[in-house]
Coordinates of C-alpha atoms in Angstrom, one line a residue:
Chain Q
M7 CA 7.8 16.1 48.8
L8 CA 6.9 18.7 46.3
K9 CA 8.5 22.1 46.1
N10 CA 8.0 25.2 44.0
E11 CA 10.7 27.8 44.1
H12 CA 10.1 31.3 42.7
V13 CA 7.9 30.0 40.0
T14 CA 6.6 32.4 37.4
K15 CA 4.4 31.5 34.5
V16 CA 3.9 33.9 31.6
Y17 CA 1.6 33.1 28.6
K18 CA 2.1 34.9 25.3
M19 CA -1.3 36.2 24.1
G20 CA -0.3 37.6 20.7
E21 CA 1.8 40.7 21.4
V22 CA 0.8 40.7 25.1
D23 CA 2.5 38.8 27.9
L24 CA 0.1 37.5 30.5
T25 CA 1.6 36.7 33.8
V26 CA -0.5 34.0 35.5
I27 CA 1.8 33.1 38.4
K28 CA 4.2 35.5 39.9
D29 CA 7.3 34.4 41.9
L30 CA 5.4 31.6 43.7
S31 CA 7.1 29.5 46.2
L32 CA 5.3 26.5 47.8
S33 CA 6.2 23.3 49.6
I34 CA 3.9 20.3 50.1
D35 CA 4.9 17.4 52.3
D36 CA 4.1 13.7 51.7
G37 CA 0.6 12.6 52.6
E38 CA -0.9 16.1 52.8
F39 CA -4.5 16.7 51.8
V40 CA -4.4 20.2 50.3
A41 CA -6.8 22.5 48.5
I42 CA -5.7 25.3 46.3
V43 CA -8.6 27.8 46.2
G44 CA -9.2 31.2 44.7
P45 CA -11.4 33.0 42.2
S46 CA -11.6 32.0 38.5
G47 CA -8.4 33.1 36.7
S48 CA -6.4 33.2 39.9
G49 CA -4.0 30.6 38.5
K50 CA -5.1 27.5 40.4
S51 CA -5.1 25.2 37.4
T52 CA -1.8 26.6 36.2
V53 CA -0.2 25.8 39.6
L54 CA -1.7 22.4 39.5
N55 CA -0.4 21.8 35.9
I56 CA 3.1 22.9 36.9
L57 CA 3.2 20.9 40.1
G58 CA 1.7 17.9 38.1
C59 CA 4.6 18.1 35.6
L60 CA 2.1 18.8 32.7
D61 CA 3.4 22.3 32.2
K62 CA 6.8 24.0 32.7
P63 CA 7.3 27.3 34.5
T64 CA 8.7 30.3 32.6
E65 CA 11.0 30.9 35.5
G66 CA 11.8 29.1 38.8
K67 CA 12.4 25.5 39.8
V68 CA 9.9 22.7 40.6
T69 CA 11.1 19.7 42.5
V70 CA 8.9 16.6 42.8
E71 CA 10.2 13.5 44.7
D72 CA 13.7 15.2 44.7
V73 CA 13.7 15.5 40.9
D74 CA 14.1 18.9 39.2
V75 CA 11.3 18.3 36.7
T76 CA 11.9 21.5 34.9
Q77 CA 15.0 19.8 33.4
L78 CA 13.1 16.9 32.0
N79 CA 12.1 16.6 28.3
R80 CA 8.6 15.6 27.1
T81 CA 9.2 11.8 27.1
E82 CA 11.0 11.9 30.5
L83 CA 8.2 14.0 31.9
A84 CA 5.6 11.5 30.6
H85 CA 7.5 8.7 32.2
F86 CA 7.9 10.6 35.4
R87 CA 4.1 11.3 35.6
G88 CA 3.4 7.7 34.9
E89 CA 5.5 6.6 37.8
H90 CA 4.8 9.2 40.5
I91 CA 1.6 11.1 39.7
G92 CA -2.1 10.4 39.4
F93 CA -4.7 12.8 37.9
I94 CA -8.4 13.1 38.6
F95 CA -10.3 15.4 36.2
Q96 CA -13.5 17.4 36.6
S97 CA -15.2 15.5 33.7
F98 CA -13.7 12.2 34.6
N99 CA -11.9 11.7 31.2
L100 CA -12.4 8.0 31.0
I101 CA -11.5 6.3 27.7
P102 CA -14.9 5.6 26.2
V103 CA -13.8 2.5 24.2
L104 CA -12.5 0.7 27.3
S105 CA -14.5 -1.0 30.1
V106 CA -14.2 0.0 33.7
Y107 CA -11.7 -2.7 34.3
E108 CA -9.7 -1.8 31.2
N109 CA -9.7 1.9 32.0
I110 CA -8.1 1.2 35.3
E111 CA -5.8 -1.3 33.7
Y112 CA -4.6 1.2 31.0
P113 CA -1.8 2.9 32.9
L114 CA -0.5 -0.5 34.1
I115 CA -0.2 -1.8 30.6
M116 CA 0.6 1.2 28.5
I117 CA 2.7 3.1 31.0
Q118 CA 4.1 0.8 33.7
N119 CA 4.0 -2.5 31.7
L120 CA 3.2 -4.7 34.7
P121 CA 2.6 -8.5 34.4
E122 CA -1.0 -9.6 34.2
A123 CA -1.3 -11.3 37.5
E124 CA -0.1 -8.3 39.4
R125 CA -2.3 -6.0 37.3
H126 CA -5.4 -8.1 38.1
E127 CA -4.7 -8.2 41.8
R128 CA -4.3 -4.4 42.0
I129 CA -7.3 -3.7 39.9
M130 CA -9.6 -6.0 41.8
Q131 CA -8.5 -4.5 45.1
L132 CA -9.1 -1.0 43.9
L133 CA -12.4 -1.8 42.4
E134 CA -13.4 -3.1 45.8
D135 CA -12.0 0.0 47.5
V136 CA -14.1 2.3 45.3
D137 CA -17.1 0.0 45.4
M138 CA -17.2 -0.7 41.7
L139 CA -16.5 -4.4 41.6
D140 CA -19.9 -5.3 40.2
Q141 CA -19.6 -2.7 37.5
K142 CA -16.2 -3.7 36.2
D143 CA -17.3 -4.9 32.7
K144 CA -19.5 -1.8 32.0
F145 CA -18.3 1.0 29.7
P146 CA -18.2 4.6 30.8
D147 CA -21.4 5.6 29.0
Q148 CA -23.2 3.0 31.1
L149 CA -22.2 4.6 34.4
S150 CA -23.5 7.6 36.5
G151 CA -21.2 10.6 37.1
G152 CA -20.4 9.4 40.6
Q153 CA -19.5 6.0 39.3
R154 CA -17.3 7.4 36.6
Q155 CA -15.4 9.5 39.1
R156 CA -14.9 6.4 41.3
V157 CA -13.4 4.7 38.3
A158 CA -11.2 7.8 37.6
I159 CA -10.0 7.7 41.2
A160 CA -9.2 4.0 40.9
R161 CA -7.3 4.7 37.6
A162 CA -5.4 7.6 39.2
L163 CA -4.4 5.3 42.2
V164 CA -3.6 2.1 40.4
T165 CA 0.0 3.0 39.6
K166 CA 0.5 3.7 43.4
P167 CA 1.4 7.3 42.8
K168 CA 2.9 9.4 45.6
I169 CA 0.8 12.4 44.6
V170 CA -2.7 12.8 43.1
F171 CA -3.8 16.0 41.5
A172 CA -7.5 16.6 41.3
D173 CA -8.8 19.6 39.3
E174 CA -12.4 20.3 40.4
P175 CA -13.1 16.6 41.0
T176 CA -16.7 17.2 42.4
A177 CA -17.8 20.0 40.0
N178 CA -19.9 17.6 37.9
L179 CA -21.3 15.6 40.8
D180 CA -24.4 16.1 43.1
T181 CA -23.9 17.0 46.8
K182 CA -24.3 13.5 48.1
T183 CA -22.0 11.9 45.5
S184 CA -19.5 14.7 46.0
Q185 CA -19.4 13.9 49.7
Q186 CA -18.9 10.2 49.1
I187 CA -16.1 10.9 46.6
I188 CA -14.3 13.2 49.1
E189 CA -14.6 10.6 51.8
L190 CA -13.2 8.0 49.5
M191 CA -10.2 10.1 48.6
R192 CA -9.7 10.9 52.3
S193 CA -9.7 7.2 53.2
I194 CA -7.2 6.4 50.5
Q195 CA -5.0 9.3 51.6
Q196 CA -5.0 8.0 55.2
E197 CA -4.5 4.3 54.1
F198 CA -1.7 4.9 51.6
N199 CA -0.2 8.2 52.8
T200 CA -0.9 9.6 49.3
T201 CA -0.6 13.3 48.8
F202 CA -3.9 14.8 47.4
I203 CA -3.8 18.3 45.9
F204 CA -7.1 19.8 44.8
A205 CA -7.8 22.9 42.7
T206 CA -11.4 23.6 43.7
H207 CA -14.2 26.0 44.5
D208 CA -16.2 23.3 46.3
E209 CA -16.8 24.2 50.0
K210 CA -17.2 20.5 50.8
I211 CA -13.6 19.8 49.7
V212 CA -12.3 23.0 51.4
T213 CA -13.9 21.9 54.7
A214 CA -12.4 18.4 54.3
V215 CA -8.7 19.3 53.7
D216 CA -5.8 19.8 56.1
R217 CA -4.4 22.8 54.4
I218 CA -5.9 25.6 52.3
I219 CA -3.7 27.6 49.9
T220 CA -5.5 30.7 48.6
L221 CA -4.4 32.2 45.3
V222 CA -5.3 35.6 44.0
D223 CA -3.9 36.9 40.6
G224 CA -1.1 34.3 40.7
V225 CA 0.1 35.1 44.1
I226 CA -0.4 33.1 47.4
T227 CA -2.5 35.4 49.7
D228 CA -3.1 32.8 52.3
D229 CA -1.7 29.4 53.3
K230 CA -3.3 27.9 56.4
R231 CA -3.4 24.5 58.0
V232 CA -6.8 23.5 59.4
A233 CA -7.8 20.8 61.8
S234 CA -9.9 18.3 60.0
Chain W
M21 CA 1.6 -4.3 21.1
K22 CA -1.5 -6.5 21.7
N23 CA -3.1 -3.8 23.7
I24 CA -2.2 -1.1 21.2
V25 CA -4.0 -3.2 18.6
K26 CA -6.9 -3.8 20.9
I27 CA -7.4 -0.1 21.7
S28 CA -6.8 0.9 18.0
F29 CA -9.4 -1.6 16.9
R30 CA -12.0 -0.3 19.3
N31 CA -11.3 3.3 18.4
L32 CA -11.9 2.3 14.7
M33 CA -15.1 0.6 15.7
R34 CA -16.2 3.7 17.7
S35 CA -17.0 5.3 14.4
G36 CA -18.0 2.1 12.8
R37 CA -19.9 3.5 9.8
R38 CA -17.0 5.8 8.9
T39 CA -14.5 3.0 9.3
I40 CA -16.5 0.7 7.1
L41 CA -17.0 3.4 4.5
T42 CA -13.2 4.1 4.3
A43 CA -12.3 0.4 4.3
S44 CA -14.9 -0.1 1.5
L45 CA -13.2 2.6 -0.6
I46 CA -9.9 0.9 -0.2
T47 CA -11.5 -2.5 -0.9
I48 CA -13.1 -1.2 -4.1
G49 CA -9.7 0.3 -5.2
V50 CA -7.9 -2.9 -4.5
M51 CA -10.5 -4.9 -6.4
F52 CA -10.3 -2.6 -9.3
V53 CA -6.5 -2.8 -9.6
L54 CA -6.4 -6.6 -9.1
I55 CA -9.2 -7.4 -11.5
Y56 CA -7.9 -5.0 -14.1
S57 CA -4.5 -6.5 -13.7
A58 CA -5.8 -10.1 -14.1
L59 CA -7.9 -9.2 -17.2
A60 CA -5.1 -7.1 -18.8
G61 CA -2.6 -9.8 -18.0
S62 CA -4.8 -12.5 -19.6
F63 CA -5.4 -10.2 -22.7
K64 CA -1.6 -9.5 -23.0
A65 CA -0.7 -13.2 -22.6
Y66 CA -3.3 -14.2 -25.2
M67 CA -2.3 -11.5 -27.7
V68 CA 1.5 -12.0 -27.2
G69 CA 0.9 -15.7 -27.7
Q70 CA -0.9 -15.0 -31.0
V71 CA 1.7 -12.6 -32.3
T72 CA 4.7 -14.8 -31.4
D73 CA 3.2 -18.2 -32.0
S74 CA 1.5 -17.6 -35.3
M75 CA 3.7 -15.0 -37.1
L76 CA 6.8 -13.6 -35.6
G77 CA 8.4 -16.2 -33.3
H78 CA 10.2 -14.9 -30.2
I79 CA 13.4 -13.7 -31.9
Q80 CA 14.3 -13.0 -35.5
I81 CA 17.7 -12.8 -37.2
H82 CA 18.2 -10.7 -40.3
R83 CA 21.1 -9.4 -42.3
K84 CA 22.1 -6.0 -40.9
G85 CA 19.9 -3.3 -42.5
Y86 CA 17.0 -5.6 -43.5
I87 CA 14.6 -4.3 -40.9
A88 CA 15.2 -0.7 -41.9
S89 CA 13.9 -1.4 -45.4
V90 CA 11.6 -4.3 -44.5
D91 CA 8.6 -2.7 -46.2
N92 CA 10.4 -3.0 -49.6
L93 CA 11.2 -6.7 -48.9
P94 CA 14.7 -6.1 -50.3
L95 CA 16.4 -9.0 -52.0
D96 CA 19.9 -7.6 -51.7
K97 CA 19.8 -7.9 -47.9
N98 CA 19.3 -11.7 -47.7
L99 CA 21.7 -13.9 -45.8
N100 CA 23.9 -16.0 -48.0
Q101 CA 24.9 -19.7 -47.6
K102 CA 28.0 -18.9 -45.6
Q103 CA 26.1 -16.7 -43.2
I104 CA 23.2 -19.2 -42.9
A105 CA 25.8 -21.8 -42.0
K106 CA 27.2 -19.7 -39.2
V107 CA 23.8 -18.9 -37.7
T108 CA 22.7 -22.5 -37.9
E109 CA 25.9 -23.7 -36.1
L110 CA 25.2 -21.3 -33.2
L111 CA 21.4 -21.9 -33.0
D112 CA 21.8 -25.7 -33.0
K113 CA 24.0 -25.5 -29.9
N114 CA 21.9 -22.9 -28.1
P115 CA 20.1 -24.3 -25.0
Y116 CA 17.3 -21.7 -24.9
I117 CA 16.1 -22.4 -28.5
E118 CA 13.4 -24.9 -29.2
S119 CA 13.3 -24.5 -33.0
Y120 CA 13.9 -22.1 -35.8
T121 CA 12.7 -21.6 -39.3
F122 CA 14.1 -19.9 -42.5
R123 CA 12.0 -17.6 -44.6
L124 CA 12.8 -16.0 -47.9
K125 CA 10.6 -13.0 -48.5
L126 CA 9.9 -11.0 -51.6
G127 CA 7.3 -8.8 -53.3
A128 CA 5.5 -10.5 -56.2
M129 CA 2.6 -9.9 -58.6
F130 CA -0.4 -12.2 -58.1
S131 CA -2.5 -12.8 -61.1
N132 CA -5.7 -14.9 -61.6
Y133 CA -5.4 -14.4 -65.4
V134 CA -8.1 -11.6 -65.2
A135 CA -6.6 -9.2 -62.7
S136 CA -3.4 -8.8 -60.8
T137 CA -2.4 -7.5 -57.4
S138 CA 0.8 -7.2 -55.3
L139 CA 1.6 -9.7 -52.6
R140 CA 4.2 -10.1 -49.9
L141 CA 5.4 -13.6 -50.5
N142 CA 6.9 -15.7 -47.7
G143 CA 9.0 -18.7 -48.8
I144 CA 8.8 -21.2 -45.9
D145 CA 9.9 -24.6 -44.9
P146 CA 6.4 -25.9 -43.9
E147 CA 7.6 -28.4 -41.3
K148 CA 9.9 -26.0 -39.5
E149 CA 7.4 -23.2 -39.8
A150 CA 4.8 -25.4 -38.1
M151 CA 7.2 -26.3 -35.3
T152 CA 8.4 -22.8 -34.7
L153 CA 4.9 -21.2 -34.9
P154 CA 2.5 -23.6 -33.3
L155 CA -0.5 -21.4 -34.0
F156 CA 0.3 -20.8 -37.7
A157 CA -1.8 -23.8 -38.7
S158 CA -4.8 -22.2 -37.0
R159 CA -4.6 -19.2 -39.4
V160 CA -4.7 -21.5 -42.4
Q161 CA -8.0 -22.6 -43.9
G162 CA -8.4 -25.3 -46.4
S163 CA -5.0 -26.9 -46.0
D164 CA -2.6 -28.3 -43.5
A165 CA 0.1 -25.7 -43.1
G166 CA 2.7 -28.3 -42.3
M167 CA 2.0 -30.1 -45.5
L168 CA 2.4 -27.1 -47.9
Q169 CA 3.8 -28.6 -51.0
E170 CA 6.0 -27.2 -53.7
G171 CA 3.8 -25.6 -56.4
H172 CA 1.2 -24.7 -53.9
I173 CA 0.3 -21.3 -52.4
L174 CA -1.6 -20.1 -49.3
V175 CA -3.3 -16.9 -50.4
P176 CA -4.1 -14.1 -47.9
E177 CA -7.8 -14.4 -47.1
L178 CA -8.6 -10.8 -48.2
V179 CA -6.7 -11.2 -51.5
A180 CA -8.4 -14.5 -52.2
K181 CA -11.8 -12.8 -51.7
G182 CA -10.9 -9.7 -53.7
M183 CA -9.4 -11.7 -56.6
K184 CA -12.2 -14.4 -56.4
V185 CA -9.8 -17.3 -56.1
A186 CA -10.6 -20.5 -54.2
K187 CA -8.8 -23.7 -53.2
G188 CA -7.8 -25.7 -56.3
D189 CA -7.6 -22.6 -58.6
T190 CA -4.4 -22.0 -60.5
I191 CA -2.8 -18.6 -60.3
V192 CA 0.4 -17.0 -61.5
L193 CA 3.1 -15.4 -59.4
V194 CA 5.5 -13.0 -61.2
A195 CA 8.7 -11.7 -59.5
T196 CA 11.8 -9.8 -60.4
N197 CA 15.1 -11.0 -59.2
L198 CA 18.2 -8.9 -58.2
K199 CA 19.5 -8.9 -61.7
G200 CA 16.2 -7.5 -63.0
S201 CA 15.1 -10.7 -64.7
V202 CA 11.4 -11.2 -64.5
N203 CA 10.0 -14.7 -64.0
G204 CA 6.5 -16.1 -63.6
L205 CA 5.3 -19.5 -62.3
N206 CA 2.0 -21.2 -61.9
F207 CA 0.8 -22.2 -58.5
K208 CA -2.2 -24.1 -57.2
V209 CA -4.2 -22.4 -54.4
A210 CA -3.9 -24.8 -51.4
G211 CA -5.9 -22.6 -49.0
T212 CA -6.2 -19.2 -47.5
V213 CA -4.4 -17.7 -44.5
E214 CA -6.0 -15.1 -42.3
P215 CA -4.1 -12.0 -41.1
I216 CA -3.0 -11.9 -37.5
S217 CA -5.0 -8.7 -36.7
G218 CA -6.9 -6.1 -38.6
P219 CA -7.4 -5.9 -42.4
G220 CA -4.7 -5.4 -44.9
G221 CA -2.7 -8.6 -44.4
R222 CA -1.1 -9.4 -47.8
D223 CA 1.2 -12.1 -46.6
G224 CA 1.0 -15.2 -48.9
Y225 CA 3.0 -18.4 -48.3
I226 CA 4.8 -20.8 -50.7
H227 CA 7.5 -23.4 -50.3
I228 CA 11.0 -21.9 -49.9
K229 CA 12.2 -24.0 -52.8
D230 CA 9.6 -22.4 -55.1
V231 CA 11.0 -18.9 -54.2
Q232 CA 14.4 -20.1 -55.2
K233 CA 12.9 -21.2 -58.6
L234 CA 10.9 -18.0 -59.0
L235 CA 14.0 -15.8 -58.4
R236 CA 16.2 -18.2 -60.2
L237 CA 18.6 -18.4 -57.3
K238 CA 21.6 -20.7 -57.7
Q239 CA 22.3 -20.9 -54.0
A240 CA 20.1 -20.9 -51.0
E241 CA 19.3 -17.5 -49.5
V242 CA 17.3 -16.5 -46.4
S243 CA 15.8 -13.1 -45.5
E244 CA 14.6 -14.0 -42.1
I245 CA 15.2 -16.6 -39.4
A246 CA 12.4 -16.9 -36.8
I247 CA 13.3 -18.5 -33.5
R248 CA 11.0 -20.2 -30.9
L249 CA 12.4 -20.3 -27.4
K250 CA 11.7 -23.2 -25.0
N251 CA 10.6 -20.6 -22.4
V252 CA 9.6 -17.1 -23.4
D253 CA 10.6 -15.8 -20.0
D254 CA 14.2 -16.5 -21.1
L255 CA 14.0 -13.9 -23.8
E256 CA 16.8 -11.7 -22.4
K257 CA 19.1 -14.6 -21.6
A258 CA 18.6 -16.0 -25.1
M259 CA 19.4 -12.6 -26.6
K260 CA 22.5 -12.5 -24.6
S261 CA 23.5 -16.0 -25.8
L262 CA 23.2 -14.7 -29.4
K263 CA 25.6 -11.9 -28.7
P264 CA 28.4 -13.6 -30.7
L265 CA 26.3 -13.2 -33.9
Q266 CA 25.7 -9.6 -33.2
M267 CA 29.4 -9.0 -32.7
M268 CA 30.3 -10.7 -36.0
K269 CA 31.8 -8.2 -38.4
N270 CA 32.3 -8.3 -42.2
Q271 CA 35.4 -7.3 -44.1
K272 CA 34.5 -3.7 -43.8
D273 CA 34.3 -4.1 -40.1
K274 CA 30.5 -3.6 -40.1
P275 CA 28.1 -5.9 -38.3
V276 CA 26.7 -8.8 -40.4
F277 CA 23.6 -9.6 -38.5
E278 CA 20.8 -7.9 -36.7
I279 CA 18.8 -9.7 -34.0
H280 CA 15.5 -8.5 -32.6
T281 CA 13.0 -9.7 -30.1
W282 CA 9.2 -9.8 -30.9
K283 CA 8.8 -6.7 -28.8
K284 CA 10.9 -4.7 -31.3
L285 CA 9.2 -6.2 -34.3
S286 CA 5.5 -6.1 -33.3
P287 CA 3.4 -3.0 -33.0
F288 CA 1.4 -5.0 -30.5
Y289 CA 4.2 -4.4 -28.0
N290 CA 3.1 -0.7 -27.9
I291 CA -0.3 -1.9 -26.8
V292 CA 1.3 -4.0 -24.2
K293 CA 3.3 -1.0 -23.0
M294 CA 0.0 1.0 -23.0
L295 CA -1.7 -1.6 -20.9
D296 CA 1.2 -1.6 -18.5
L297 CA 1.0 2.2 -18.4
M298 CA -2.7 2.0 -17.6
D299 CA -1.9 -0.5 -14.9
I300 CA 0.5 2.0 -13.3
S301 CA -2.0 4.8 -13.7
I302 CA -4.7 2.8 -11.9
K303 CA -2.3 2.0 -9.2
I304 CA -1.5 5.7 -8.8
I305 CA -5.3 6.4 -8.5
L306 CA -5.5 3.6 -5.9
I307 CA -2.7 5.2 -4.0
S308 CA -4.5 8.6 -4.1
I309 CA -7.7 7.0 -2.9
V310 CA -6.0 5.3 0.0
L311 CA -3.9 8.3 0.9
I312 CA -6.8 10.8 0.9
S313 CA -9.3 8.5 2.7
V314 CA -7.0 7.3 5.4
L315 CA -5.5 10.8 5.9
N316 CA -9.0 12.2 6.2
V317 CA -10.2 9.6 8.7
M318 CA -7.1 9.9 10.8
V319 CA -7.1 13.7 10.9
M320 CA -10.8 13.6 12.0
S321 CA -10.0 10.9 14.5
V322 CA -7.3 13.1 16.1
Y323 CA -9.5 16.2 16.2
E324 CA -12.4 14.3 17.7
R325 CA -10.2 12.8 20.5
I326 CA -8.0 15.8 21.5
K327 CA -9.2 15.7 25.1
E328 CA -8.7 11.9 25.3
I329 CA -5.2 12.3 23.9
G330 CA -4.6 14.9 26.6
T331 CA -5.8 12.5 29.2
I332 CA -3.6 9.6 28.2
A333 CA -0.6 12.0 27.8
A334 CA -1.3 13.4 31.3
M335 CA -1.4 9.9 32.7
G336 CA 2.1 9.3 31.4
T337 CA 1.6 7.7 28.0
S338 CA 4.7 8.5 26.0
P339 CA 4.6 10.4 22.7
A340 CA 5.9 7.3 21.0
T341 CA 3.0 5.2 22.3
I342 CA 0.5 7.8 21.2
T343 CA 2.1 7.8 17.7
K344 CA 1.9 4.0 17.7
L345 CA -1.8 4.0 18.6
F346 CA -2.7 6.2 15.6
L347 CA -0.4 4.5 13.2
T348 CA -1.9 1.2 14.1
E349 CA -5.4 2.6 13.4
G350 CA -4.4 3.7 9.9
L351 CA -2.5 0.4 9.3
M352 CA -5.6 -1.6 10.4
L353 CA -7.8 0.4 8.0
G354 CA -5.4 -0.5 5.1
I355 CA -5.1 -4.1 6.2
F356 CA -8.9 -4.6 6.4
G357 CA -9.5 -2.9 3.0
T358 CA -6.7 -4.9 1.4
L359 CA -7.7 -8.3 2.8
L360 CA -11.4 -7.8 1.8
G361 CA -10.4 -6.4 -1.6
S362 CA -8.0 -9.3 -2.3
L363 CA -10.6 -11.9 -1.2
L364 CA -13.4 -10.4 -3.3
S365 CA -11.1 -10.0 -6.4
Y366 CA -10.2 -13.7 -6.0
L367 CA -13.9 -14.6 -6.0
I368 CA -14.7 -12.3 -8.9
V369 CA -11.9 -13.8 -11.0
I370 CA -13.2 -17.3 -10.3
V371 CA -16.7 -16.1 -11.4
I372 CA -15.2 -14.5 -14.6
N373 CA -13.4 -17.7 -15.4
S374 CA -16.5 -19.8 -14.9
V375 CA -18.7 -17.5 -17.0
G376 CA -16.1 -16.8 -19.6
I377 CA -15.8 -13.3 -21.0
A378 CA -15.5 -13.2 -24.8
F379 CA -14.1 -10.2 -26.7
S380 CA -13.2 -9.3 -30.3
F381 CA -9.8 -8.0 -31.4
G382 CA -9.3 -7.0 -35.0
R383 CA -11.0 -9.6 -37.1
Q384 CA -10.8 -12.2 -34.4
D385 CA -14.1 -12.8 -32.6
D386 CA -15.0 -14.8 -29.5
L387 CA -11.6 -14.7 -27.9
V388 CA -12.2 -15.9 -24.3
L389 CA -10.2 -14.2 -21.5
N390 CA -8.9 -16.4 -18.7
P391 CA -7.8 -13.9 -16.1
V392 CA -5.4 -15.2 -13.5
L393 CA -4.7 -13.4 -10.2
H394 CA -1.0 -13.7 -9.6
L395 CA 0.1 -14.0 -6.0
N396 CA 3.0 -11.6 -6.5
E397 CA 0.6 -9.0 -7.9
M398 CA -1.7 -9.4 -4.9
L399 CA 1.3 -9.1 -2.6
I400 CA 2.6 -6.0 -4.4
V401 CA -0.8 -4.2 -4.3
S402 CA -1.4 -5.2 -0.7
A403 CA 2.1 -3.9 0.3
I404 CA 1.5 -0.6 -1.6
V405 CA -1.9 -0.1 0.1
I406 CA -0.7 -1.0 3.6
L407 CA 2.4 1.2 3.2
I408 CA 0.3 4.1 1.9
S409 CA -2.1 3.7 4.8
L410 CA 0.8 3.9 7.2
I411 CA 2.3 6.9 5.4
A412 CA -1.1 8.7 5.5
S413 CA -1.3 8.1 9.3
I414 CA 2.1 9.5 10.0
S415 CA 1.2 13.2 10.0
P416 CA -2.0 12.8 12.2
A417 CA -0.2 10.5 14.5
I418 CA 2.7 12.9 15.0
K419 CA 0.2 15.7 15.5
A420 CA -1.5 13.6 18.3
A421 CA 1.8 12.8 19.9
N422 CA 2.9 16.4 19.9
L423 CA -0.3 17.8 21.5
D424 CA 0.4 19.7 24.6
P425 CA -1.5 17.8 27.4
V426 CA -2.5 21.1 29.1
D427 CA -4.0 22.5 25.8
A428 CA -5.5 19.2 24.9
L429 CA -7.2 18.8 28.3
R430 CA -8.8 22.3 27.9
Q431 CA -10.7 21.1 24.8
N432 CA -14.3 20.2 25.2

């Protein structure tokens, strides 16, 4: 369960205050497949960052998994993200010096500190789920865009997060690969009841989600559930 | 920790050429310091050995005020029989002392019947002198220093050349005693003695009993007592053990004796201090090299990887772990450089020792250096370099840890 209550975000640009989100309230249930859409500069990424505990609102309250995350400090927020949240980025953001296997392993070692046997089992399962088992020893620069995003998805899911945030996850992929990636995320959402929240312009994602939240100038102008 | 080391190592190898260049700089710096230290240490040990073992001894005892007017070789500042007895009693019991020798010094005129010149005469007990100054014999040519007989003289090499006297010649020594009485005695040249360093040595040697005759002394007198220690490293302890002599007061409540180490007596100690100062200067240069190069690499490393830092921070990596990742990178650079530098220094010192580097100092030629790389010096230099590498990485590491994930992820 994820809840935004009267959230406002103001950025200081020199002498000028720029309000990116205005008094935004929003609630997303477990297992939802949600897209936040809107024109560039509408505040999509800011909402995603605030919900994803990467950024703090200037005003308002954000509750994730019944925790008021606005009260947490940097270290507590990092720990909270490591335990509950996964991220998928537009340009994949894999660690170039680590292999596919090690990239997926990274959060389990550096953040969750899981024993090796459990790590191995989880990683192998995920590699199979994202169809990257035969590529596990390759490094990111040896993979195609679609393959990298599959690895990024596996990395986001390996900690078994309740919520995954994906900022334009298909923007750097071709149509066919985008479709495959969306289907992959959908299947994971259905299998594990993971909440997926996208910030996107991509029609393919918009047509695949259960709920579309439209933002214009930092305000929700439309919030509709669609039959998938 | 194993994983932090693994990731840090791979990050270093990501810019392999830059890493190798920086580590090489550290390696060269470490080599420079260690090899200089080994060579300077060898030079110091050699020269200190020369100074203490062929002229000064490790410690000298004089009557209070003698050293202040040592250039005049004053006869009124000699130790009398009673004072000699007190010193002897204490020295014989002292556990740090290997041997000691008495000297009676005076200024005298040296004449070859044609011309005359002034001389600093040292009256010595040849056997004790040879025991206390094991290298003294190496300075003497034409005679066995330990066998210097009464009626014989060892003439300073330069005076012998200038006055054209050789072994077997007879010369006259003329001296004035405290009462103003002038006396002259014939001596046979037993050999020559070369100065310890540089020209201008005018120290001649005769038997101490001959000095007593020359000065018509009724009782034994001594101007200087030179002491050899069993172990030169015990210099401070030995000085402490001689404290009772220093505390001894005369009837006027003034100190009777003055005691000095070779450091105070030899101008060479200033060269030793200069070498030590150069050693410190080179270490400071090394510290600067390490500090600047590691800092430079780490700052570049952070700026190149801002987005990556944002990614791992977003995934939940704590600021402390991010700090550790960058500190480990800096630390590894320092450790690589130090290990390689120490290893190469060790090999180079072996090569120097097998080839043998000869040098000249003053009038002494073909002195061969035997540099030794001391383990404690290697450990100190390694510790300094590794510590400085760590310090240089602190600021970039903190900067990385404090990056805002949102801002960092926006970077391209």
